[in-house]
Coordinates of C-alpha atoms and ligand atoms in Angstrom, one line a residue:
M1 CA -97.2 -183.1 -215.3
I2 CA -99.5 -181.5 -212.7
D3 CA -99.8 -177.8 -213.3
L4 CA -99.0 -175.2 -210.6
R5 CA -102.6 -174.1 -210.3
T6 CA -103.9 -177.7 -209.5
F7 CA -101.0 -178.2 -207.1
I8 CA -101.8 -175.1 -205.1
K9 CA -105.5 -176.0 -205.1
T10 CA -105.0 -179.5 -203.8
S11 CA -102.4 -178.4 -201.2
L12 CA -104.5 -175.7 -199.6
P13 CA -106.8 -176.5 -196.7
K14 CA -110.5 -177.1 -197.7
E15 CA -112.0 -174.9 -195.0
K16 CA -111.6 -171.2 -195.2
L17 CA -109.0 -170.0 -192.7
Q18 CA -110.7 -168.1 -189.9
A19 CA -109.2 -164.7 -189.1
P20 CA -107.9 -164.9 -185.6
E21 CA -110.1 -163.1 -183.0
G22 CA -109.0 -161.1 -180.0
K23 CA -108.0 -157.7 -178.8
K24 CA -105.6 -156.2 -181.3
I25 CA -102.5 -154.5 -180.0
A26 CA -100.5 -152.7 -182.8
I27 CA -96.7 -152.2 -182.1
L28 CA -95.4 -149.0 -183.7
G29 CA -92.2 -147.1 -183.6
R30 CA -89.2 -146.0 -185.6
P31 CA -86.9 -148.6 -187.3
N32 CA -84.7 -150.5 -184.8
A33 CA -86.7 -149.5 -181.7
G34 CA -87.1 -153.2 -180.9
K35 CA -90.7 -153.9 -181.9
S36 CA -90.1 -157.4 -183.3
T37 CA -87.8 -158.2 -180.4
F38 CA -90.5 -157.2 -177.9
I39 CA -93.1 -159.5 -179.5
N40 CA -90.7 -162.5 -179.8
K41 CA -89.8 -162.2 -176.1
F42 CA -93.4 -161.7 -175.0
I43 CA -94.7 -164.8 -176.8
K44 CA -91.5 -166.7 -176.0
Q45 CA -91.0 -167.7 -179.6
D46 CA -88.7 -166.5 -182.4
R47 CA -91.5 -165.7 -184.8
L48 CA -90.2 -162.5 -186.2
I49 CA -86.9 -161.6 -187.8
V50 CA -84.8 -159.3 -185.6
S51 CA -81.6 -157.5 -186.6
E52 CA -79.5 -154.5 -185.8
I53 CA -80.1 -153.3 -189.4
A54 CA -82.9 -150.7 -189.4
G55 CA -85.8 -151.7 -191.7
T56 CA -85.9 -155.4 -191.0
T57 CA -89.7 -155.7 -190.8
I58 CA -91.3 -154.5 -194.0
D59 CA -94.9 -155.7 -193.7
A60 CA -97.5 -155.8 -190.9
I61 CA -97.8 -159.3 -189.4
S62 CA -100.5 -160.5 -186.9
I63 CA -99.4 -162.8 -184.1
P64 CA -102.3 -164.3 -182.0
F65 CA -101.7 -165.3 -178.4
T66 CA -103.6 -165.9 -175.2
V67 CA -103.2 -164.7 -171.7
N68 CA -105.4 -166.2 -168.9
D69 CA -107.8 -167.6 -171.6
D70 CA -108.2 -164.1 -173.2
D71 CA -107.4 -163.8 -176.9
F72 CA -105.1 -161.1 -178.1
I73 CA -103.3 -160.3 -181.4
F74 CA -100.0 -158.4 -181.6
I75 CA -99.5 -156.6 -185.0
D76 CA -95.8 -156.1 -185.7
T77 CA -95.3 -153.2 -188.1
A78 CA -92.4 -151.8 -190.1
G79 CA -90.5 -148.9 -188.4
I80 CA -91.5 -145.5 -189.7
R81 CA -88.5 -143.5 -190.7
K82 CA -88.3 -139.8 -191.2
G83 CA -88.8 -139.0 -194.9
Y84 CA -90.7 -142.2 -195.6
R85 CA -93.1 -140.3 -198.0
Y86 CA -90.3 -139.7 -200.5
A87 CA -88.5 -142.9 -200.0
H88 CA -88.5 -146.1 -202.0
K89 CA -91.9 -147.6 -202.9
V90 CA -91.4 -150.5 -200.5
E91 CA -91.0 -148.1 -197.6
Y92 CA -94.0 -146.1 -198.5
F93 CA -96.0 -149.4 -198.7
S94 CA -94.7 -150.4 -195.3
Y95 CA -95.9 -147.1 -193.9
V96 CA -99.4 -147.5 -195.4
R97 CA -99.6 -151.1 -193.9
A98 CA -98.5 -149.8 -190.5
M99 CA -101.2 -147.1 -190.6
H100 CA -103.7 -149.7 -191.7
S101 CA -102.8 -151.7 -188.6
V102 CA -103.5 -148.7 -186.4
E103 CA -107.0 -148.4 -188.1
E104 CA -107.7 -152.1 -187.2
C105 CA -106.3 -152.1 -183.6
D106 CA -107.8 -151.5 -180.2
V107 CA -104.6 -150.0 -178.8
V108 CA -101.1 -149.0 -179.9
I109 CA -97.9 -149.8 -177.9
F110 CA -95.5 -147.2 -179.2
I111 CA -91.9 -148.5 -178.7
C112 CA -89.3 -145.8 -178.2
D113 CA -85.6 -146.5 -178.3
A114 CA -84.7 -145.2 -174.9
T115 CA -81.0 -144.9 -175.9
E116 CA -82.1 -142.1 -178.3
G117 CA -85.0 -140.8 -176.2
L118 CA -88.2 -139.3 -177.7
V119 CA -87.2 -137.6 -181.0
D120 CA -89.4 -135.5 -183.3
Q121 CA -90.1 -138.5 -185.5
D122 CA -91.6 -140.3 -182.5
L123 CA -93.9 -137.4 -181.8
K124 CA -94.9 -137.3 -185.4
I125 CA -95.9 -141.0 -185.4
I126 CA -97.7 -140.7 -182.1
N127 CA -99.6 -137.7 -183.4
M128 CA -100.7 -139.6 -186.5
I129 CA -102.0 -142.4 -184.3
C130 CA -103.9 -139.8 -182.2
E131 CA -105.5 -138.4 -185.3
M132 CA -106.8 -141.8 -186.0
G133 CA -108.5 -141.8 -182.5
K134 CA -106.6 -144.7 -181.1
P135 CA -105.2 -145.1 -177.6
V136 CA -101.4 -145.1 -177.2
V137 CA -99.1 -146.4 -174.4
I138 CA -95.5 -145.4 -174.7
A139 CA -92.9 -148.0 -173.8
F140 CA -89.3 -146.9 -173.4
N141 CA -87.3 -149.9 -174.7
K142 CA -83.7 -151.0 -174.2
M143 CA -83.6 -149.7 -170.6
D144 CA -80.9 -152.3 -169.9
L145 CA -78.5 -150.1 -171.8
L146 CA -79.1 -146.9 -169.7
S147 CA -77.3 -145.7 -166.7
K148 CA -79.2 -144.2 -163.8
K149 CA -78.2 -140.7 -165.1
E150 CA -79.4 -141.5 -168.6
K151 CA -82.7 -142.8 -167.2
D152 CA -83.4 -139.5 -165.5
K153 CA -82.5 -137.6 -168.7
L154 CA -85.2 -139.5 -170.5
Y155 CA -87.9 -137.6 -168.7
E156 CA -86.1 -134.3 -168.5
S157 CA -86.0 -133.6 -172.3
K158 CA -88.2 -130.7 -173.6
R159 CA -90.2 -133.2 -175.7
A160 CA -90.8 -135.6 -172.8
Q161 CA -92.1 -132.7 -170.7
S162 CA -94.4 -131.2 -173.3
S163 CA -98.1 -131.2 -172.5
F164 CA -98.6 -133.4 -175.6
V165 CA -96.5 -136.2 -174.2
D166 CA -97.9 -135.7 -170.7
D167 CA -101.2 -137.1 -171.9
F168 CA -99.7 -140.6 -172.4
I169 CA -98.8 -143.4 -170.0
K170 CA -95.1 -144.0 -170.2
L171 CA -93.5 -147.3 -169.0
E172 CA -90.0 -148.8 -169.1
I173 CA -89.1 -152.2 -170.6
S174 CA -86.2 -154.2 -171.9
S175 CA -87.2 -156.5 -174.7
I176 CA -83.9 -158.4 -174.5
N177 CA -84.5 -159.2 -170.8
G178 CA -88.3 -159.2 -170.7
T179 CA -88.4 -156.7 -167.8
G180 CA -91.4 -154.4 -167.4
F181 CA -93.6 -156.7 -169.6
K182 CA -96.2 -157.7 -166.9
R183 CA -96.9 -154.1 -166.0
L184 CA -97.0 -152.9 -169.6
F185 CA -99.5 -155.7 -170.5
R186 CA -101.7 -155.1 -167.5
I187 CA -101.9 -151.4 -168.2
T188 CA -102.4 -151.8 -171.9
N189 CA -105.3 -154.1 -171.3
N190 CA -106.8 -151.7 -168.9
V191 CA -106.4 -148.9 -171.5
I192 CA -108.4 -151.0 -174.0
D193 CA -111.2 -151.4 -171.5
I194 CA -111.4 -147.7 -170.7
A195 CA -111.2 -146.8 -174.4
Q196 CA -114.1 -149.0 -175.2
K197 CA -116.3 -147.8 -172.3
K198 CA -119.7 -146.3 -173.1
Y199 CA -121.0 -143.7 -170.7
T200 CA -124.6 -143.1 -169.7
T201 CA -126.0 -139.5 -170.0
A202 CA -126.9 -139.6 -166.3
A203 CA -123.3 -140.3 -165.2
L204 CA -121.9 -137.7 -167.6
N205 CA -124.4 -135.0 -166.5
K206 CA -123.6 -135.7 -162.9
L207 CA -119.9 -134.9 -163.7
L208 CA -120.7 -131.8 -165.8
N209 CA -122.8 -130.4 -162.9
K210 CA -119.9 -131.0 -160.6
F211 CA -117.5 -129.2 -162.9
V212 CA -119.8 -126.3 -163.4
L213 CA -120.2 -125.9 -159.6
Q214 CA -116.5 -126.0 -159.1
S215 CA -115.9 -123.3 -161.7
A216 CA -118.9 -121.4 -163.0
P217 CA -119.0 -120.8 -166.8
P218 CA -118.2 -117.2 -167.7
S219 CA -120.6 -114.7 -169.3
V220 CA -120.0 -114.3 -173.0
G221 CA -121.0 -110.9 -174.6
G222 CA -123.1 -110.0 -171.5
R223 CA -125.0 -113.3 -171.6
Q224 CA -124.4 -116.0 -169.0
L225 CA -123.1 -119.2 -170.6
K226 CA -125.2 -122.2 -169.6
L227 CA -124.1 -125.8 -170.1
K228 CA -127.4 -127.7 -170.5
H229 CA -126.4 -131.4 -170.8
I230 CA -123.8 -133.8 -172.1
H231 CA -124.1 -137.2 -173.8
F232 CA -121.9 -139.9 -175.1
G233 CA -121.2 -140.0 -178.9
G234 CA -118.8 -142.9 -179.5
I235 CA -115.4 -144.5 -179.0
N236 CA -112.0 -144.2 -180.6
P237 CA -111.8 -141.3 -179.9
T238 CA -114.1 -141.2 -176.9
T239 CA -116.6 -138.6 -178.1
L240 CA -118.7 -136.5 -175.8
I241 CA -121.2 -133.9 -176.9
I242 CA -122.0 -130.9 -174.7
H243 CA -125.0 -128.7 -175.3
S244 CA -125.1 -125.1 -174.2
N245 CA -127.0 -121.9 -174.9
Q246 CA -124.0 -120.4 -176.9
D247 CA -122.0 -123.2 -178.4
K248 CA -119.9 -121.1 -180.7
K249 CA -118.8 -118.6 -178.0
I250 CA -117.4 -120.9 -175.3
P251 CA -114.0 -119.4 -174.4
Q252 CA -111.0 -121.6 -175.1
N253 CA -109.9 -121.7 -171.5
Y254 CA -113.3 -122.9 -170.3
R255 CA -113.3 -125.6 -173.0
K256 CA -109.8 -126.7 -171.8
Y257 CA -111.0 -126.7 -168.2
L258 CA -113.9 -129.1 -169.1
E259 CA -111.6 -131.3 -171.2
N260 CA -109.0 -131.6 -168.4
S261 CA -111.7 -132.3 -165.8
L262 CA -113.3 -135.0 -167.9
R263 CA -109.9 -136.5 -168.7
E264 CA -109.1 -136.8 -165.1
A265 CA -112.5 -138.0 -163.9
L266 CA -112.8 -140.7 -166.6
K267 CA -109.1 -141.7 -166.3
L268 CA -108.5 -141.0 -170.0
Q269 CA -104.7 -140.9 -169.9
S270 CA -103.4 -142.4 -173.2
I271 CA -106.9 -142.3 -174.6
Q272 CA -108.1 -139.7 -177.2
L273 CA -111.0 -137.5 -176.1
K274 CA -113.0 -135.4 -178.5
L275 CA -115.4 -132.8 -177.2
I276 CA -118.1 -131.5 -179.5
F277 CA -119.9 -128.4 -178.5
Ligands
GTP1 N1 -79.9 -154.0 -175.5 C1 -81.1 -154.1 -176.1 N2 -81.2 -154.3 -177.4 C2 -82.4 -154.5 -177.9 C3 -83.6 -154.4 -177.2 N3 -84.6 -154.6 -178.0 C4 -84.2 -154.7 -179.2 N4 -82.8 -154.7 -179.2 C5 -81.9 -154.7 -180.4 O1 -82.3 -153.7 -181.3 C6 -82.1 -154.2 -182.7 C7 -83.4 -153.9 -183.4 O2 -84.4 -154.8 -183.0 P1 -85.7 -155.2 -183.8 O3 -86.6 -156.0 -183.0 O4 -85.3 -155.8 -185.1 O5 -86.2 -153.7 -184.1 P2 -87.6 -153.3 -184.9 O6 -88.2 -152.2 -184.2 O7 -88.4 -154.5 -185.1 O8 -86.9 -152.8 -186.3 P3 -87.6 -152.7 -187.8 O9 -88.2 -154.0 -188.0 O10 -86.4 -152.4 -188.6 O11 -88.6 -151.5 -187.7 C8 -81.7 -155.6 -182.6 O12 -80.3 -155.7 -182.7 C9 -82.1 -156.0 -181.2 O13 -81.3 -157.1 -180.6 C10 -83.4 -154.2 -175.7 O14 -84.4 -154.2 -174.9 N5 -82.2 -154.1 -175.3
MG2 MG1 -89.1 -155.4 -186.8

């Protein structure tokens, strides 16, 4: 009788399987938001199990696909529920795998169940992704279930109007119907390009000079604050380093002014920006 080890050895392909290449898009959200449904509909195949029972997906799964000869990979992840830390081992493992997918990816599409709106747990997950420096696009899913009035309410909630949520691109989709997909994909792809952009010192200095002219730096402790130059430090998060004559003493509101001005000029909506003084 052929033993199991020999059977497996002879059945496996001889060449090592190549890991698929392409831009990685991780799909995150709470359980039941419609993450797997979204991917299935997008790639027009029933690759992933979908059900109305929350917690269907328990491991991160990569799905390669191409659009106009460009390679991409969706990473489906398990929904992250409130209280996952204290939950069963399987759920904690699912959470760790989802976060590992964020580490690996170029961008996250955060799927929010629009019938429930943005809840605290959504903001918590988005915040964890931000702390890992990755860009996030928010997609309100299940829009087919919302009335006109409910759609308006989606943006009127306190959370949706917070300055935190304001920093992200928000789009509407229905994963059952496939509506909103083209726009979501085009914008997500664009976000990847901007998030991976490297900036020259010359271009950044030109911007800094403009901002300083628009609003002069204040005096700190009787000394005029001088911003000398700015240079690029890396991506994910987009890191910019500003040199001045009194790095420690730059007032918070002037830091915020520079941050907002840079965000706007470099079109960094949905992209994490880190300023080092
Ligand atoms: N009406 C409507 N239902 C949707 C839509 N997207 C998903 N659903 C339903 O929502 C339920 C959950 O979908 P899933 O794709 O399994 O959700 P998931 O986010 O992958 O969930 P977990 O794997 O548990 O994290 C299923 O019953 C879907 O049919 C949508 O756009 N419209
Ligand atoms: Mg799923």
